[in-house]
Amino acid sequence: MDEHAFSSSVVQRIVTAAARFSSFRDATDAVRMTGVSISENQVRRLAHEVGRELIARRDQKVVEHRRRQLEPRTAVVPEAVVVEVDGGRIRTRAAGAGPGVHEAQNKEDKVACLATLKGPVFATDPCPEPPDGFQCPRRVRRLVQQMKGPAGEAAAPENPDESPPPVPPSDEALERPRWSPERLVRTCVASLETSASFGPMMAAEAQERHFYAAPRRAFVADGSAYNWSIQRGYFGTFEPIVDFLHAVCYVFSSAAAVRADEASGWSQYLAWMRACWQGRVRDVLTELDHWQVRLGEPPPGEAATAEERRDPRRVVAQARSYLGNNRDRMAYPRYRREGLPTTSSLVESLVGEVNARVKSKQKHWNRPGGAESILQLRAAVLSQDDRLPRFFAERPGSSFRKRGTLCHKSEGVAAQTVA
Amino acid sequence: MSTPRFTAEELDELRQLAAAWGKIVSKRAFGEDGPGLDVDFRTMEQIATAAAQGLTEGALQQMLQQQAQKVPDEAPCPTCGEPCSTRPHTRALAAQGATVQQAERIAHCPACRRDFFPPAGGSGVG
Ligand SMILES: [Zn+2]
């Protein structure tokens, strides 16, 4: 019988390579360099097999948490924590439709970053004036372009044939200033599931990390409604904070839209951005209301062309609705005093790191299983919690068999003993 | 299912024991006096790696074989519980540092028309 199996410690290396390297091809080469003879298909199959087990484990924890049976993994209560959530896009194809890409679809994946923080609190706002980075036209324009989204010019509907994956905003202006908290340990939750399922997954992870007991807790996201329904449902005791950079984008676009020339648009932006920085978003809203009256209400219906999207009436209406919906999550001076983050930069760079594995023009993941399992593996290697080593250590000590051998599905229970 | 875990100290003790066998390897490869000045490090590394691989193979093979001998001739089918006779079965197992022929036992349940691998060590799982 030509049968081949891999010990669990070898599988751990294979799967780690599959999650770390940018493709199964590269992972296979890396594994072969360690002297293990293996095909790309075997690497792919083992990765998805472990990915499926990670999904099952994750879902099990969600159930345990719902039953209030999930214990924190650590006895240490963190001093300050942040939960940040954001979305990306992943390309998928229909599964089981033969080789090639069938029924390609872009699906939204959700990524959450859970981080412990370290940093001081202050009696007064440690930084009452906006940093230079927000007052430099070149940097702000680049930021607005990078953020895309409804505020940026590039608010085009999702184009299936696609611009390059968004670069996480890593502008030097946005690097961590002295007063903002420092990240300690980060873990990642990623999924294609809806926010109704994603919230409980985030909550289970937060519970295992003892986040609910931390004295200082923040939840940072952009303004999308689903983020705040997760916050209300599962992180109600966390300070909800809207990402300052997203607010800046809306302020920039609306300032440019209401003023006739670039120079006066820029000064308008500076005034409004400074107001937001200083927690005076209501003043900005009052001025935007006046502008809406002067310009008139936006025309009904969706904007169809780039020209229509740039219509100042639309741009102002969007900014009013964004800032209006989020005004209670924009008390930035207080967040700075309390040593809480004011941007979702942690999750944005994490999304970039997830995308580096799951997203490229050539990659289409089987829907839904293939995409979901690679997301679990990628999330595991991007988490500083030894997720894969722990998984293999706690997994019953069976080796992994090659497909199509004698053993049937349920052989896992027929205890194997190879560790 | 619990498996005995070894402490870091116990593992280090084993490593030191095996390290002492390095003398045997060197002697076997280059004689009593060891390698001459013309032997480069790459060659020494090759020899050491081959020996380590052999040690890994031999140790795993030995443990697996002894374990397989403890599997009873009959094992209950995990589906219906009927006792089924087991027979020896071998497969290649890629482990860290070596690939070994794993001796194990396999059983077939005629009633359920399935094969299964009885647990080694008679722990009664399944
Ligand atoms: Zn049976």
Coordinates of C-alpha atoms and ligand atoms in Angstrom, one line a residue:
Chain A
M1 CA 0.0 0.0 0.0
D2 CA 1.6 3.3 -1.1
E3 CA 0.6 5.4 1.8
H4 CA 2.2 8.6 3.1
A5 CA 1.6 10.6 6.2
F6 CA 3.0 13.6 7.9
S7 CA 3.7 13.8 11.6
S8 CA 1.9 16.6 13.4
S9 CA 5.0 18.6 13.9
V10 CA 5.8 18.5 10.2
V11 CA 2.2 19.5 9.4
Q12 CA 2.6 22.4 11.8
R13 CA 5.6 23.6 9.7
I14 CA 3.8 23.0 6.4
V15 CA 0.7 24.9 7.5
T16 CA 2.7 27.8 9.0
A17 CA 4.6 28.1 5.7
A18 CA 1.3 28.1 3.8
A19 CA 0.0 30.9 6.0
R20 CA 3.2 33.0 6.0
F21 CA 4.3 32.8 2.4
S22 CA 2.4 34.7 -0.2
S23 CA 1.4 31.6 -2.2
F24 CA 1.1 27.8 -1.8
R25 CA 3.9 27.6 -4.5
D26 CA 6.3 29.5 -2.3
A27 CA 5.3 27.6 0.8
T28 CA 5.9 24.3 -1.0
D29 CA 9.4 25.4 -2.0
A30 CA 10.1 26.5 1.6
V31 CA 8.9 23.1 3.0
R32 CA 11.0 21.2 0.5
M33 CA 14.0 23.1 1.6
T34 CA 13.6 21.5 5.0
G35 CA 14.0 18.1 3.4
V36 CA 10.3 17.1 3.4
S37 CA 9.2 15.8 0.0
I38 CA 5.7 17.2 -0.7
S39 CA 3.6 18.5 -3.6
E40 CA 1.9 21.9 -3.8
N41 CA -1.5 20.1 -3.8
Q42 CA -0.6 18.4 -0.5
V43 CA 0.4 21.7 1.0
R44 CA -2.9 23.2 -0.1
R45 CA -5.0 20.3 1.1
L46 CA -3.3 20.2 4.6
A47 CA -3.6 24.0 4.9
H48 CA -7.3 23.9 4.2
E49 CA -7.8 20.8 6.5
V50 CA -6.2 22.7 9.4
G51 CA -8.1 25.8 8.4
R52 CA -11.4 23.9 8.7
E53 CA -10.4 22.7 12.2
L54 CA -9.5 26.2 13.2
I55 CA -13.0 27.3 12.1
A56 CA -14.6 24.6 14.1
R57 CA -12.6 25.5 17.2
R58 CA -13.4 29.1 16.8
D59 CA -17.1 28.4 16.5
Q60 CA -16.9 26.2 19.5
K61 CA -15.5 29.0 21.5
V62 CA -18.3 31.3 20.4
V63 CA -20.8 28.7 21.7
E64 CA -18.9 28.4 25.0
H65 CA -18.8 32.2 25.3
R66 CA -22.5 32.5 24.7
R67 CA -23.1 29.9 27.5
R68 CA -20.7 32.0 29.7
Q69 CA -18.4 29.0 29.9
L70 CA -15.4 30.6 28.2
E71 CA -12.6 31.3 30.6
P72 CA -9.9 33.8 29.9
R73 CA -6.7 32.2 28.7
T74 CA -4.6 34.4 31.0
A75 CA -4.9 35.5 34.6
V76 CA -3.3 38.9 33.8
V77 CA -5.8 41.7 33.4
P78 CA -4.5 44.2 30.8
E79 CA -4.2 47.8 31.7
A80 CA -5.6 49.2 28.5
V81 CA -7.1 47.5 25.4
V82 CA -8.4 48.4 22.0
V83 CA -10.6 46.5 19.6
E84 CA -10.4 47.8 16.0
V85 CA -12.4 46.4 13.1
D86 CA -12.2 47.0 9.3
G87 CA -13.2 45.3 6.1
G88 CA -11.3 44.2 3.0
R89 CA -12.2 42.5 -0.2
I90 CA -11.3 38.9 -1.1
R91 CA -11.8 37.3 -4.5
T92 CA -13.8 34.1 -4.6
R93 CA -15.0 31.5 -7.1
A94 CA -17.7 28.9 -7.0
A95 CA -16.4 25.6 -5.5
G96 CA -16.7 22.3 -7.2
A97 CA -17.1 23.8 -10.7
G98 CA -14.0 22.3 -12.1
P99 CA -10.6 23.9 -12.8
G100 CA -10.5 27.6 -13.5
V101 CA -12.4 30.5 -12.1
H102 CA -16.2 30.2 -12.2
E103 CA -18.7 32.8 -11.0
A104 CA -16.0 35.1 -9.6
Q105 CA -17.3 37.3 -6.9
N106 CA -15.7 39.9 -4.6
K107 CA -16.6 39.2 -1.0
E108 CA -16.1 41.4 2.0
D109 CA -13.9 40.0 4.6
K110 CA -13.9 41.5 8.1
V111 CA -10.7 41.8 10.1
A112 CA -10.5 42.7 13.8
C113 CA -7.4 43.6 15.6
L114 CA -7.4 43.1 19.4
A115 CA -4.5 44.8 21.1
T116 CA -3.3 45.4 24.6
L117 CA -1.9 48.9 25.1
K118 CA 0.6 50.7 27.3
G119 CA 0.7 54.4 27.8
P120 CA 0.1 57.3 30.2
V121 CA -3.1 59.2 30.9
F122 CA -3.1 63.0 31.2
A123 CA -4.8 65.7 33.2
T124 CA -5.2 67.9 30.1
D125 CA -5.1 67.2 26.4
P126 CA -1.5 66.2 25.7
C127 CA -1.7 67.5 22.1
P128 CA -4.3 70.3 21.7
E129 CA -3.1 71.3 18.2
P130 CA -3.2 69.0 15.2
P131 CA 0.2 67.6 14.3
D132 CA 2.0 69.0 11.2
G133 CA 1.1 65.9 9.2
F134 CA -2.5 67.1 9.0
Q135 CA -1.4 70.6 7.9
C136 CA 0.7 69.4 5.0
P137 CA -1.2 69.5 1.7
R138 CA 0.9 66.8 0.0
R139 CA 0.4 64.3 3.0
V140 CA -3.3 65.0 3.4
R141 CA -4.0 64.5 -0.3
R142 CA -2.1 61.2 -0.2
L143 CA -4.0 60.1 2.8
V144 CA -7.3 60.9 1.2
Q145 CA -6.4 59.0 -1.9
Q146 CA -5.2 56.0 0.2
M147 CA -8.4 55.9 2.2
K148 CA -10.6 55.6 -0.8
G149 CA -14.1 55.0 0.6
P150 CA -17.0 57.3 0.2
A151 CA -15.0 60.3 1.3
G152 CA -12.2 60.1 -1.2
E153 CA -12.4 60.9 -4.9
A154 CA -12.0 57.2 -5.7
A155 CA -15.5 56.4 -4.4
A156 CA -16.1 54.4 -7.5
P157 CA -18.3 51.3 -7.2
E158 CA -16.3 48.2 -6.6
N159 CA -14.6 47.4 -9.9
P160 CA -14.2 43.7 -10.4
D161 CA -11.1 44.3 -12.5
E162 CA -9.5 46.1 -9.9
S163 CA -7.0 48.6 -8.8
P164 CA -4.0 47.4 -6.8
P165 CA -4.8 46.4 -3.2
P166 CA -5.0 49.4 -1.0
V167 CA -1.9 50.3 0.8
P168 CA -2.4 50.7 4.6
P169 CA -1.8 54.3 5.4
S170 CA 1.7 54.3 6.7
D171 CA 2.5 58.0 6.1
E172 CA 5.3 59.3 8.2
A173 CA 2.9 62.0 9.5
L174 CA 0.7 59.3 11.0
E175 CA 3.3 57.5 13.0
R176 CA 2.7 57.1 16.6
P177 CA 3.3 60.3 18.5
R178 CA 4.7 60.3 22.1
W179 CA 1.3 60.7 23.7
S180 CA -0.5 58.0 22.0
P181 CA -0.6 54.5 23.5
E182 CA 1.9 51.9 22.5
R183 CA 0.7 48.5 21.2
L184 CA 1.8 45.5 23.2
V185 CA 0.2 42.2 22.0
R186 CA -2.0 41.9 19.1
T187 CA -4.3 39.1 18.0
C188 CA -6.5 38.9 14.9
V189 CA -9.9 37.6 14.0
A190 CA -10.8 37.4 10.3
S191 CA -13.9 36.0 8.5
L192 CA -16.2 36.3 5.6
E193 CA -19.2 35.9 7.9
T194 CA -21.7 38.6 8.4
S195 CA -21.4 41.1 11.2
A196 CA -24.1 39.2 13.1
S197 CA -21.6 36.2 13.3
F198 CA -18.5 38.3 13.4
G199 CA -19.4 40.2 16.6
P200 CA -19.6 37.0 18.7
M201 CA -16.2 35.8 17.3
M202 CA -14.6 39.1 18.3
A203 CA -16.3 38.9 21.7
A204 CA -15.0 35.3 22.3
E205 CA -11.5 36.4 21.5
A206 CA -11.8 39.5 23.8
Q207 CA -13.1 37.3 26.6
E208 CA -10.2 34.8 26.2
R209 CA -7.8 37.8 26.5
H210 CA -9.5 39.2 29.5
F211 CA -10.3 42.4 27.7
Y212 CA -13.6 43.0 29.5
A213 CA -11.9 43.4 32.8
A214 CA -9.3 46.0 31.6
P215 CA -9.8 49.4 33.2
R216 CA -9.4 51.3 29.9
R217 CA -11.2 50.0 26.9
A218 CA -11.7 51.4 23.4
F219 CA -13.4 50.3 20.2
V220 CA -12.1 52.1 17.1
A221 CA -13.5 51.8 13.6
D222 CA -14.6 53.8 10.6
G223 CA -18.1 55.1 10.5
S224 CA -19.8 52.1 8.9
A225 CA -23.0 51.2 10.7
Y226 CA -22.3 47.5 11.1
N227 CA -19.1 48.3 13.1
W228 CA -21.2 50.2 15.6
S229 CA -23.8 47.5 15.9
I230 CA -21.0 45.1 16.8
Q231 CA -19.8 47.7 19.3
R232 CA -23.2 48.1 20.9
G233 CA -23.9 44.4 20.9
Y234 CA -20.6 43.0 22.2
F235 CA -18.4 45.9 23.3
G236 CA -21.0 48.2 25.0
T237 CA -18.6 49.0 27.8
F238 CA -15.9 50.0 25.4
E239 CA -15.4 53.7 24.5
P240 CA -16.6 53.9 20.9
I241 CA -14.2 56.0 18.8
V242 CA -14.5 56.9 15.1
D243 CA -11.2 56.8 13.2
F244 CA -9.9 60.3 13.0
L245 CA -8.4 59.7 9.6
H246 CA -11.8 58.9 8.1
A247 CA -13.3 62.0 9.6
V248 CA -10.4 64.0 8.0
C249 CA -11.2 62.6 4.6
Y250 CA -14.8 63.8 4.8
V251 CA -13.8 67.1 6.1
F252 CA -11.2 67.5 3.3
S253 CA -13.6 66.6 0.5
S254 CA -16.4 68.8 1.8
A255 CA -14.1 71.8 2.3
A256 CA -12.8 71.4 -1.2
A257 CA -16.4 71.1 -2.5
V258 CA -17.8 74.3 -0.9
R259 CA -14.9 76.6 -1.7
A260 CA -14.3 78.0 -5.2
D261 CA -10.6 77.7 -5.3
E262 CA -7.9 75.4 -4.0
A263 CA -6.4 77.9 -1.5
S264 CA -9.6 78.8 0.2
G265 CA -10.7 75.1 0.2
W266 CA -7.4 74.3 2.0
S267 CA -8.0 76.9 4.7
Q268 CA -11.5 75.7 5.1
Y269 CA -10.1 72.2 5.6
L270 CA -7.6 73.4 8.1
A271 CA -10.3 75.1 10.2
W272 CA -12.7 72.1 10.1
M273 CA -9.9 69.6 10.7
R274 CA -8.7 71.6 13.7
A275 CA -12.2 71.8 15.0
C276 CA -12.6 68.0 14.8
W277 CA -9.2 67.4 16.4
Q278 CA -10.3 69.7 19.3
G279 CA -13.6 67.9 19.7
R280 CA -15.7 70.7 18.2
V281 CA -17.5 68.6 15.5
R282 CA -20.8 70.3 16.3
D283 CA -19.4 73.6 15.0
V284 CA -18.4 71.9 11.8
L285 CA -21.8 70.4 11.5
T286 CA -23.5 73.8 11.9
E287 CA -21.4 75.3 9.2
L288 CA -22.0 72.3 6.9
D289 CA -25.8 72.7 7.5
H290 CA -25.5 76.3 6.3
W291 CA -23.6 75.3 3.3
Q292 CA -26.2 72.7 2.4
V293 CA -28.9 75.4 2.6
R294 CA -26.8 77.7 0.3
L295 CA -26.0 74.9 -2.2
G296 CA -29.4 73.1 -2.0
E297 CA -30.3 69.5 -1.2
P298 CA -28.5 66.8 -3.2
P299 CA -30.4 65.5 -6.2
P300 CA -32.3 62.3 -5.5
G301 CA -30.9 58.8 -6.4
E302 CA -27.4 57.4 -6.6
A303 CA -24.6 59.3 -8.3
A304 CA -23.9 57.5 -11.6
T305 CA -20.8 59.3 -12.8
A306 CA -17.6 60.7 -11.2
E307 CA -18.9 64.1 -12.1
E308 CA -22.1 63.5 -10.2
R309 CA -20.2 62.1 -7.2
R310 CA -18.2 65.3 -7.0
D311 CA -21.4 67.4 -6.9
P312 CA -20.8 69.7 -3.9
R313 CA -24.4 69.1 -2.7
R314 CA -23.7 65.4 -2.5
V315 CA -20.3 65.8 -0.9
V316 CA -21.7 68.1 1.7
A317 CA -24.6 65.8 2.4
Q318 CA -22.3 62.8 2.9
A319 CA -20.0 64.7 5.2
R320 CA -23.0 65.9 7.3
S321 CA -24.4 62.4 7.6
Y322 CA -21.0 60.9 8.4
L323 CA -20.0 63.5 11.0
G324 CA -23.6 63.7 12.3
N325 CA -23.9 59.9 12.8
N326 CA -20.6 59.8 14.5
R327 CA -20.4 63.0 16.5
D328 CA -20.6 61.3 19.8
R329 CA -17.6 59.1 18.9
M330 CA -15.4 62.1 18.1
A331 CA -14.4 63.5 21.5
Y332 CA -10.8 63.3 20.6
P333 CA -9.3 65.5 23.3
R334 CA -10.8 63.3 26.0
Y335 CA -9.6 60.1 24.2
R336 CA -6.1 61.6 24.2
R337 CA -6.3 62.4 27.9
E338 CA -7.4 58.9 28.7
G339 CA -4.5 57.4 26.7
L340 CA -6.8 55.8 24.1
P341 CA -6.1 55.6 20.4
T342 CA -7.8 58.0 18.0
T343 CA -7.2 56.2 14.7
S344 CA -7.8 52.6 13.5
S345 CA -4.2 52.4 12.2
L346 CA -3.6 49.0 14.0
V347 CA -6.4 47.3 12.1
E348 CA -5.6 49.0 8.8
S349 CA -2.0 47.8 8.8
L350 CA -3.3 44.3 9.9
V351 CA -5.7 44.3 6.9
G352 CA -2.7 45.0 4.7
E353 CA -0.9 42.1 6.2
V354 CA -3.9 39.8 5.7
N355 CA -4.2 41.0 2.1
A356 CA -0.6 40.3 1.3
R357 CA -1.5 36.6 1.6
V358 CA -5.1 36.4 0.4
K359 CA -5.4 39.1 -2.2
S360 CA -3.9 39.4 -5.7
K361 CA -5.2 39.4 -9.2
Q362 CA -4.6 35.7 -9.7
K363 CA -6.0 34.5 -6.4
H364 CA -9.6 33.3 -6.2
W365 CA -10.6 31.3 -3.2
N366 CA -13.3 28.7 -3.1
R367 CA -16.5 30.0 -1.7
P368 CA -17.1 29.9 1.1
G369 CA -14.8 27.3 2.6
G370 CA -11.5 28.0 1.0
A371 CA -11.5 31.7 1.7
E372 CA -12.6 31.2 5.3
S373 CA -9.9 28.6 6.0
I374 CA -7.0 30.7 4.6
L375 CA -8.3 33.7 6.6
Q376 CA -8.1 31.6 9.8
L377 CA -4.5 30.5 9.0
R378 CA -3.4 34.0 8.1
A379 CA -5.1 35.4 11.2
A380 CA -3.3 32.8 13.3
V381 CA 0.2 33.7 12.0
L382 CA -0.5 37.4 12.4
S383 CA -1.5 36.9 16.0
Q384 CA 1.1 37.1 18.8
D385 CA -0.6 34.3 20.7
D386 CA 1.1 31.2 19.4
R387 CA -2.2 30.2 17.9
L388 CA -0.9 27.5 15.6
P389 CA 1.6 25.9 18.1
R390 CA -1.2 25.8 20.7
F391 CA -3.6 24.3 18.2
F392 CA -1.2 21.5 17.4
A393 CA -0.2 21.0 21.0
E394 CA -3.9 20.6 22.0
R395 CA -4.9 18.6 19.0
P396 CA -5.3 14.9 19.6
G397 CA -2.0 13.4 18.6
S398 CA -2.9 12.0 15.2
S399 CA -0.8 12.4 12.2
F400 CA -2.3 13.5 8.9
R401 CA -2.9 10.9 6.3
K402 CA -2.8 11.3 2.6
R403 CA -6.3 11.5 1.0
G404 CA -7.8 8.3 -0.5
T405 CA -6.2 5.9 1.9
L406 CA -7.9 3.2 3.8
C407 CA -9.1 5.2 6.7
H408 CA -12.5 6.8 6.5
K409 CA -13.8 10.0 7.8
S410 CA -14.2 9.0 11.4
E411 CA -10.8 7.6 11.9
G412 CA -9.8 10.5 13.9
V413 CA -11.7 9.1 16.9
A414 CA -10.1 5.7 16.4
A415 CA -7.2 7.2 18.3
Q416 CA -3.9 7.3 16.5
T417 CA -0.9 7.7 18.6
V418 CA 1.7 9.3 16.4
A419 CA 2.5 12.6 17.9
Chain B
M1 CA -6.4 11.0 25.5
S2 CA -3.4 12.0 27.5
T3 CA 0.2 11.4 26.4
P4 CA 3.1 11.7 28.8
R5 CA 5.0 14.9 28.3
F6 CA 8.7 15.2 28.9
T7 CA 10.2 18.1 30.7
A8 CA 12.8 20.3 29.1
E9 CA 15.4 18.8 31.5
E10 CA 14.5 15.3 30.6
L11 CA 14.8 16.1 26.9
D12 CA 18.1 17.8 27.5
E13 CA 19.4 14.8 29.3
L14 CA 18.6 12.7 26.2
R15 CA 20.3 15.2 24.0
Q16 CA 23.4 15.0 26.1
L17 CA 23.4 11.2 26.0
A18 CA 23.2 11.3 22.2
A19 CA 25.8 14.0 22.0
A20 CA 28.3 11.6 23.6
W21 CA 27.7 9.2 20.7
G22 CA 29.3 11.8 18.5
K23 CA 32.6 10.3 19.4
I24 CA 31.5 7.0 17.9
V25 CA 30.5 8.7 14.7
S26 CA 33.7 10.6 14.3
K27 CA 35.8 7.5 15.0
R28 CA 33.7 5.5 12.5
A29 CA 34.2 8.1 9.8
F30 CA 37.8 9.1 10.3
G31 CA 39.4 6.6 12.7
E32 CA 40.9 7.0 16.1
D33 CA 42.7 10.2 15.3
G34 CA 39.7 12.0 13.8
P35 CA 39.7 14.1 10.6
G36 CA 42.9 15.4 9.1
L37 CA 43.5 19.0 8.2
D38 CA 42.3 18.3 4.7
V39 CA 38.7 17.7 5.8
D40 CA 36.5 20.7 5.4
F41 CA 33.6 21.6 7.6
R42 CA 31.0 20.9 4.9
T43 CA 32.1 17.2 5.0
M44 CA 32.0 17.0 8.7
E45 CA 28.5 18.6 8.6
Q46 CA 27.4 16.0 6.1
I47 CA 28.6 13.2 8.3
A48 CA 27.0 14.6 11.4
T49 CA 23.7 15.2 9.6
A50 CA 23.6 11.6 8.3
A51 CA 24.2 10.3 11.7
A52 CA 21.6 12.4 13.3
Q53 CA 19.1 11.4 10.6
G54 CA 19.9 7.8 11.3
L55 CA 19.4 8.2 15.0
T56 CA 16.1 9.9 14.4
E57 CA 15.0 7.1 12.1
G58 CA 16.2 4.4 14.4
A59 CA 14.6 5.9 17.5
L60 CA 11.2 6.5 15.9
Q61 CA 11.2 3.1 14.2
Q62 CA 12.0 1.4 17.5
M63 CA 9.3 3.2 19.5
L64 CA 6.7 2.7 16.8
Q65 CA 7.4 -1.0 16.5
Q66 CA 7.3 -1.6 20.2
Q67 CA 4.0 0.3 20.4
A68 CA 2.5 -1.6 17.5
Q69 CA 3.3 -4.9 19.3
K70 CA 1.0 -3.8 22.1
V71 CA -2.0 -3.4 19.9
P72 CA -4.2 -6.4 20.5
D73 CA -5.1 -8.9 17.8
E74 CA -8.7 -8.0 18.1
A75 CA -10.2 -4.5 18.5
P76 CA -13.8 -3.4 18.7
C77 CA -15.2 -1.6 15.6
P78 CA -15.7 2.1 16.5
T79 CA -19.1 2.1 14.7
C80 CA -20.8 -1.2 15.8
G81 CA -18.5 -2.3 18.6
E82 CA -18.1 -5.8 17.2
P83 CA -14.6 -7.3 17.8
C84 CA -12.6 -7.4 14.5
S85 CA -9.2 -9.0 13.9
T86 CA -6.3 -6.7 13.3
R87 CA -3.4 -7.2 10.9
P88 CA 0.0 -5.4 10.5
H89 CA 0.1 -2.5 8.2
T90 CA 2.9 -0.2 7.2
R91 CA 3.0 3.4 5.9
A92 CA 5.6 6.0 5.3
L93 CA 5.5 8.7 7.9
A94 CA 7.4 12.0 7.2
A95 CA 8.6 13.3 10.6
Q96 CA 11.0 16.0 11.6
G97 CA 14.4 15.0 10.3
A98 CA 13.5 11.6 9.0
T99 CA 10.9 9.6 7.1
V100 CA 10.1 6.2 8.8
Q101 CA 8.2 3.2 7.9
Q102 CA 5.5 3.2 10.5
A103 CA 4.4 -0.2 11.6
E104 CA 0.8 -0.2 12.9
R105 CA -2.2 -2.4 12.8
I106 CA -5.3 -2.1 10.8
A107 CA -8.7 -3.8 11.2
H108 CA -11.6 -4.3 8.9
C109 CA -15.2 -4.6 10.1
P110 CA -17.2 -6.7 7.6
A111 CA -20.5 -5.6 9.0
C112 CA -19.8 -1.9 8.6
R113 CA -17.6 -2.4 5.6
R114 CA -15.0 -0.1 6.9
D115 CA -11.3 -0.2 7.9
F116 CA -10.2 1.4 11.1
F117 CA -6.9 1.8 13.0
P118 CA -7.2 0.5 16.5
P119 CA -5.6 2.6 19.2
A120 CA -2.1 1.6 20.1
G121 CA -1.4 0.9 23.7
G122 CA -4.8 -0.6 24.4
S123 CA -6.2 2.7 25.8
G124 CA -9.7 1.6 24.9
V125 CA -10.6 4.7 23.0
G126 CA -13.0 4.2 20.1
Ligands
ZN1 ZN -18.6 -2.3 12.6

